[in-house]
Amino acid sequence: MKVNYDKEVDVLRIILSERQIVESDESRPDVILDYDVEGNVVGMEILNASKHAELPNACEFAVAS
């Protein structure tokens, strides 16, 4: 999984898989889900990220066992 924030365009991108994106859908305002050929979610974009996250350029990661 990769997380990227582009401050210039205020977009937060979460990449779940490197599979090819064949379809994208704005399921809610400012939220775009990307799907592979099998209909699996492979990524997500949050537009106007600074309006939805306090610190869009910070990321905390935890693995639960």
Short mmCIF file of N, CA, C and O in Angstrom, two decimals:
data_model
loop_
_atom_site.label_atom_id
_atom_site.label_comp_id
_atom_site.label_asym_id
_atom_site.label_seq_id
_atom_site.Cartn_x
_atom_site.Cartn_y
_atom_site.Cartn_z
N MET A 1 0.85 -1.17 0.00
CA MET A 1 0.00 0.00 0.00
C MET A 1 0.90 1.23 0.00
O MET A 1 1.92 1.27 0.68
N LYS A 2 0.49 2.22 -0.78
CA LYS A 2 1.22 3.48 -0.85
C LYS A 2 0.26 4.62 -0.59
O LYS A 2 -0.91 4.56 -0.99
N VAL A 3 0.76 5.66 0.06
CA VAL A 3 -0.04 6.86 0.33
C VAL A 3 0.76 8.05 -0.18
O VAL A 3 1.95 8.18 0.12
N ASN A 4 0.10 8.91 -0.96
CA ASN A 4 0.77 10.07 -1.54
C ASN A 4 -0.15 11.28 -1.42
O ASN A 4 -1.32 11.20 -1.77
N TYR A 5 0.39 12.38 -0.92
CA TYR A 5 -0.37 13.64 -0.86
C TYR A 5 0.31 14.66 -1.75
O TYR A 5 1.50 14.93 -1.62
N ASP A 6 -0.45 15.22 -2.69
CA ASP A 6 0.05 16.26 -3.59
C ASP A 6 -0.52 17.59 -3.13
O ASP A 6 -1.70 17.88 -3.34
N LYS A 7 0.31 18.38 -2.47
CA LYS A 7 -0.12 19.66 -1.89
C LYS A 7 -0.58 20.65 -2.97
O LYS A 7 -1.52 21.41 -2.75
N GLU A 8 0.07 20.62 -4.12
CA GLU A 8 -0.26 21.58 -5.18
C GLU A 8 -1.70 21.46 -5.66
O GLU A 8 -2.34 22.45 -5.97
N VAL A 9 -2.20 20.23 -5.74
CA VAL A 9 -3.58 20.01 -6.19
C VAL A 9 -4.49 19.55 -5.05
O VAL A 9 -5.68 19.33 -5.27
N ASP A 10 -3.92 19.40 -3.83
CA ASP A 10 -4.66 19.03 -2.62
C ASP A 10 -5.40 17.70 -2.80
O ASP A 10 -6.59 17.59 -2.54
N VAL A 11 -4.65 16.69 -3.27
CA VAL A 11 -5.22 15.36 -3.49
C VAL A 11 -4.43 14.34 -2.69
O VAL A 11 -3.20 14.29 -2.77
N LEU A 12 -5.15 13.52 -1.93
CA LEU A 12 -4.57 12.41 -1.19
C LEU A 12 -4.89 11.14 -1.96
O LEU A 12 -6.06 10.88 -2.28
N ARG A 13 -3.87 10.36 -2.30
CA ARG A 13 -4.04 9.14 -3.09
C ARG A 13 -3.57 7.96 -2.27
O ARG A 13 -2.46 7.97 -1.73
N ILE A 14 -4.42 6.95 -2.16
CA ILE A 14 -4.09 5.71 -1.47
C ILE A 14 -4.12 4.59 -2.51
O ILE A 14 -5.16 4.35 -3.13
N ILE A 15 -2.98 3.96 -2.71
CA ILE A 15 -2.86 2.89 -3.70
C ILE A 15 -2.81 1.56 -2.95
O ILE A 15 -1.90 1.32 -2.17
N LEU A 16 -3.81 0.74 -3.17
CA LEU A 16 -3.90 -0.55 -2.49
C LEU A 16 -3.24 -1.66 -3.28
O LEU A 16 -2.79 -2.65 -2.72
N SER A 17 -3.21 -1.51 -4.61
CA SER A 17 -2.66 -2.55 -5.49
C SER A 17 -2.11 -1.89 -6.74
O SER A 17 -2.60 -0.84 -7.16
N GLU A 18 -1.11 -2.51 -7.33
CA GLU A 18 -0.53 -2.01 -8.58
C GLU A 18 -1.29 -2.50 -9.81
O GLU A 18 -0.87 -2.26 -10.94
N ARG A 19 -2.40 -3.20 -9.58
CA ARG A 19 -3.19 -3.69 -10.72
C ARG A 19 -3.70 -2.52 -11.54
O ARG A 19 -3.92 -1.43 -11.02
N GLN A 20 -3.91 -2.75 -12.82
CA GLN A 20 -4.35 -1.71 -13.74
C GLN A 20 -5.75 -1.23 -13.38
O GLN A 20 -6.65 -2.03 -13.11
N ILE A 21 -5.93 0.07 -13.38
CA ILE A 21 -7.24 0.68 -13.13
C ILE A 21 -8.03 0.65 -14.44
O ILE A 21 -7.55 1.14 -15.46
N VAL A 22 -9.23 0.08 -14.41
CA VAL A 22 -10.06 0.04 -15.60
C VAL A 22 -11.32 0.89 -15.44
O VAL A 22 -11.99 1.18 -16.42
N GLU A 23 -11.61 1.28 -14.21
CA GLU A 23 -12.80 2.10 -13.98
C GLU A 23 -12.59 2.92 -12.71
O GLU A 23 -11.98 2.47 -11.76
N SER A 24 -13.10 4.14 -12.73
CA SER A 24 -13.08 5.02 -11.56
C SER A 24 -14.48 5.56 -11.37
O SER A 24 -15.19 5.82 -12.33
N ASP A 25 -14.83 5.75 -10.11
CA ASP A 25 -16.19 6.21 -9.79
C ASP A 25 -16.13 7.17 -8.61
O ASP A 25 -15.53 6.85 -7.58
N GLU A 26 -16.72 8.34 -8.77
CA GLU A 26 -16.81 9.28 -7.66
C GLU A 26 -18.04 8.90 -6.83
O GLU A 26 -19.15 9.33 -7.09
N SER A 27 -17.81 8.01 -5.86
CA SER A 27 -18.90 7.43 -5.07
C SER A 27 -19.55 8.46 -4.15
O SER A 27 -20.74 8.36 -3.85
N ARG A 28 -18.80 9.42 -3.70
CA ARG A 28 -19.27 10.53 -2.87
C ARG A 28 -18.52 11.77 -3.34
O ARG A 28 -17.46 11.66 -3.97
N PRO A 29 -19.03 12.95 -3.03
CA PRO A 29 -18.29 14.15 -3.43
C PRO A 29 -16.86 14.11 -2.87
O PRO A 29 -16.65 13.81 -1.69
N ASP A 30 -15.90 14.35 -3.71
CA ASP A 30 -14.47 14.40 -3.37
C ASP A 30 -13.84 13.05 -3.10
O ASP A 30 -12.69 12.98 -2.69
N VAL A 31 -14.54 11.93 -3.31
CA VAL A 31 -13.97 10.60 -3.09
C VAL A 31 -14.10 9.79 -4.39
O VAL A 31 -15.21 9.52 -4.85
N ILE A 32 -12.97 9.40 -4.95
CA ILE A 32 -12.95 8.62 -6.18
C ILE A 32 -12.35 7.25 -5.87
O ILE A 32 -11.25 7.15 -5.32
N LEU A 33 -13.08 6.21 -6.20
CA LEU A 33 -12.60 4.84 -6.03
C LEU A 33 -12.16 4.30 -7.38
O LEU A 33 -12.85 4.51 -8.39
N ASP A 34 -11.03 3.61 -7.42
CA ASP A 34 -10.50 3.02 -8.63
C ASP A 34 -10.65 1.50 -8.55
O ASP A 34 -10.37 0.90 -7.51
N TYR A 35 -11.07 0.88 -9.66
CA TYR A 35 -11.35 -0.55 -9.70
C TYR A 35 -10.50 -1.23 -10.77
O TYR A 35 -10.22 -0.64 -11.81
N ASP A 36 -10.17 -2.51 -10.53
CA ASP A 36 -9.48 -3.30 -11.54
C ASP A 36 -10.51 -4.02 -12.41
O ASP A 36 -11.72 -3.83 -12.24
N VAL A 37 -10.05 -4.85 -13.32
CA VAL A 37 -10.92 -5.53 -14.27
C VAL A 37 -11.92 -6.47 -13.57
O VAL A 37 -13.00 -6.74 -14.08
N GLU A 38 -11.56 -6.96 -12.38
CA GLU A 38 -12.44 -7.86 -11.63
C GLU A 38 -13.39 -7.13 -10.68
O GLU A 38 -14.15 -7.76 -9.95
N GLY A 39 -13.33 -5.79 -10.68
CA GLY A 39 -14.21 -5.01 -9.82
C GLY A 39 -13.68 -4.78 -8.42
O GLY A 39 -14.40 -4.28 -7.56
N ASN A 40 -12.42 -5.14 -8.18
CA ASN A 40 -11.81 -4.92 -6.87
C ASN A 40 -11.34 -3.48 -6.74
O ASN A 40 -10.80 -2.91 -7.70
N VAL A 41 -11.48 -2.90 -5.56
CA VAL A 41 -10.96 -1.55 -5.30
C VAL A 41 -9.44 -1.65 -5.23
O VAL A 41 -8.90 -2.44 -4.46
N VAL A 42 -8.75 -0.87 -6.06
CA VAL A 42 -7.30 -0.88 -6.07
C VAL A 42 -6.70 0.46 -5.66
O VAL A 42 -5.50 0.57 -5.46
N GLY A 43 -7.55 1.46 -5.50
CA GLY A 43 -7.06 2.77 -5.09
C GLY A 43 -8.19 3.71 -4.75
O GLY A 43 -9.36 3.44 -5.03
N MET A 44 -7.79 4.81 -4.13
CA MET A 44 -8.76 5.82 -3.72
C MET A 44 -8.08 7.19 -3.80
O MET A 44 -6.90 7.33 -3.48
N GLU A 45 -8.83 8.17 -4.26
CA GLU A 45 -8.36 9.55 -4.27
C GLU A 45 -9.33 10.38 -3.45
O GLU A 45 -10.55 10.23 -3.58
N ILE A 46 -8.78 11.25 -2.61
CA ILE A 46 -9.60 12.19 -1.86
C ILE A 46 -9.24 13.58 -2.35
O ILE A 46 -8.11 14.05 -2.17
N LEU A 47 -10.18 14.21 -3.04
CA LEU A 47 -9.98 15.54 -3.57
C LEU A 47 -10.21 16.56 -2.45
O LEU A 47 -10.96 16.29 -1.51
N ASN A 48 -9.58 17.71 -2.56
CA ASN A 48 -9.69 18.73 -1.51
C ASN A 48 -9.37 18.13 -0.15
O ASN A 48 -10.07 18.33 0.84
N ALA A 49 -8.29 17.37 -0.10
CA ALA A 49 -7.93 16.58 1.08
C ALA A 49 -7.78 17.43 2.34
O ALA A 49 -8.14 16.98 3.43
N SER A 50 -7.29 18.65 2.22
CA SER A 50 -7.10 19.48 3.40
C SER A 50 -8.42 19.87 4.05
O SER A 50 -8.44 20.26 5.22
N LYS A 51 -9.52 19.72 3.34
CA LYS A 51 -10.84 19.97 3.92
C LYS A 51 -11.35 18.76 4.70
O LYS A 51 -12.24 18.88 5.54
N HIS A 52 -10.80 17.58 4.42
CA HIS A 52 -11.29 16.34 5.02
C HIS A 52 -10.34 15.75 6.07
O HIS A 52 -10.77 14.92 6.86
N ALA A 53 -9.09 16.16 6.05
CA ALA A 53 -8.10 15.63 7.00
C ALA A 53 -7.37 16.79 7.65
O ALA A 53 -7.01 17.75 6.97
N GLU A 54 -7.14 16.67 8.94
CA GLU A 54 -6.42 17.74 9.64
C GLU A 54 -5.01 17.93 9.10
O GLU A 54 -4.56 19.05 8.90
N LEU A 55 -4.31 16.83 8.90
CA LEU A 55 -2.94 16.88 8.38
C LEU A 55 -2.81 15.90 7.21
O LEU A 55 -2.33 14.78 7.38
N PRO A 56 -3.24 16.28 6.01
CA PRO A 56 -3.21 15.35 4.89
C PRO A 56 -1.80 14.91 4.50
O PRO A 56 -1.64 13.89 3.85
N ASN A 57 -0.79 15.66 4.92
CA ASN A 57 0.59 15.30 4.56
C ASN A 57 1.25 14.46 5.64
O ASN A 57 2.43 14.14 5.54
N ALA A 58 0.51 14.07 6.67
CA ALA A 58 1.04 13.19 7.73
C ALA A 58 0.32 11.86 7.68
O ALA A 58 -0.87 11.78 7.35
N CYS A 59 1.04 10.80 7.99
CA CYS A 59 0.45 9.48 7.93
C CYS A 59 0.93 8.64 9.10
O CYS A 59 2.13 8.59 9.37
N GLU A 60 0.02 8.01 9.78
CA GLU A 60 0.37 7.08 10.86
C GLU A 60 -0.01 5.69 10.39
O GLU A 60 -1.10 5.47 9.85
N PHE A 61 0.89 4.76 10.60
CA PHE A 61 0.68 3.41 10.11
C PHE A 61 0.84 2.44 11.28
O PHE A 61 1.78 2.54 12.05
N ALA A 62 -0.09 1.52 11.38
CA ALA A 62 -0.02 0.51 12.44
C ALA A 62 -0.42 -0.85 11.88
O ALA A 62 -1.29 -0.94 11.04
N VAL A 63 0.25 -1.88 12.38
CA VAL A 63 -0.08 -3.24 11.99
C VAL A 63 -0.55 -3.96 13.25
O VAL A 63 0.18 -4.03 14.24
N ALA A 64 -1.78 -4.45 13.21
CA ALA A 64 -2.32 -5.19 14.35
C ALA A 64 -2.02 -6.67 14.16
O ALA A 64 -2.16 -7.21 13.07
N SER A 65 -1.62 -7.32 15.20
CA SER A 65 -1.33 -8.75 15.09
C SER A 65 -2.46 -9.60 15.63
O SER A 65 -3.34 -9.18 16.24
#
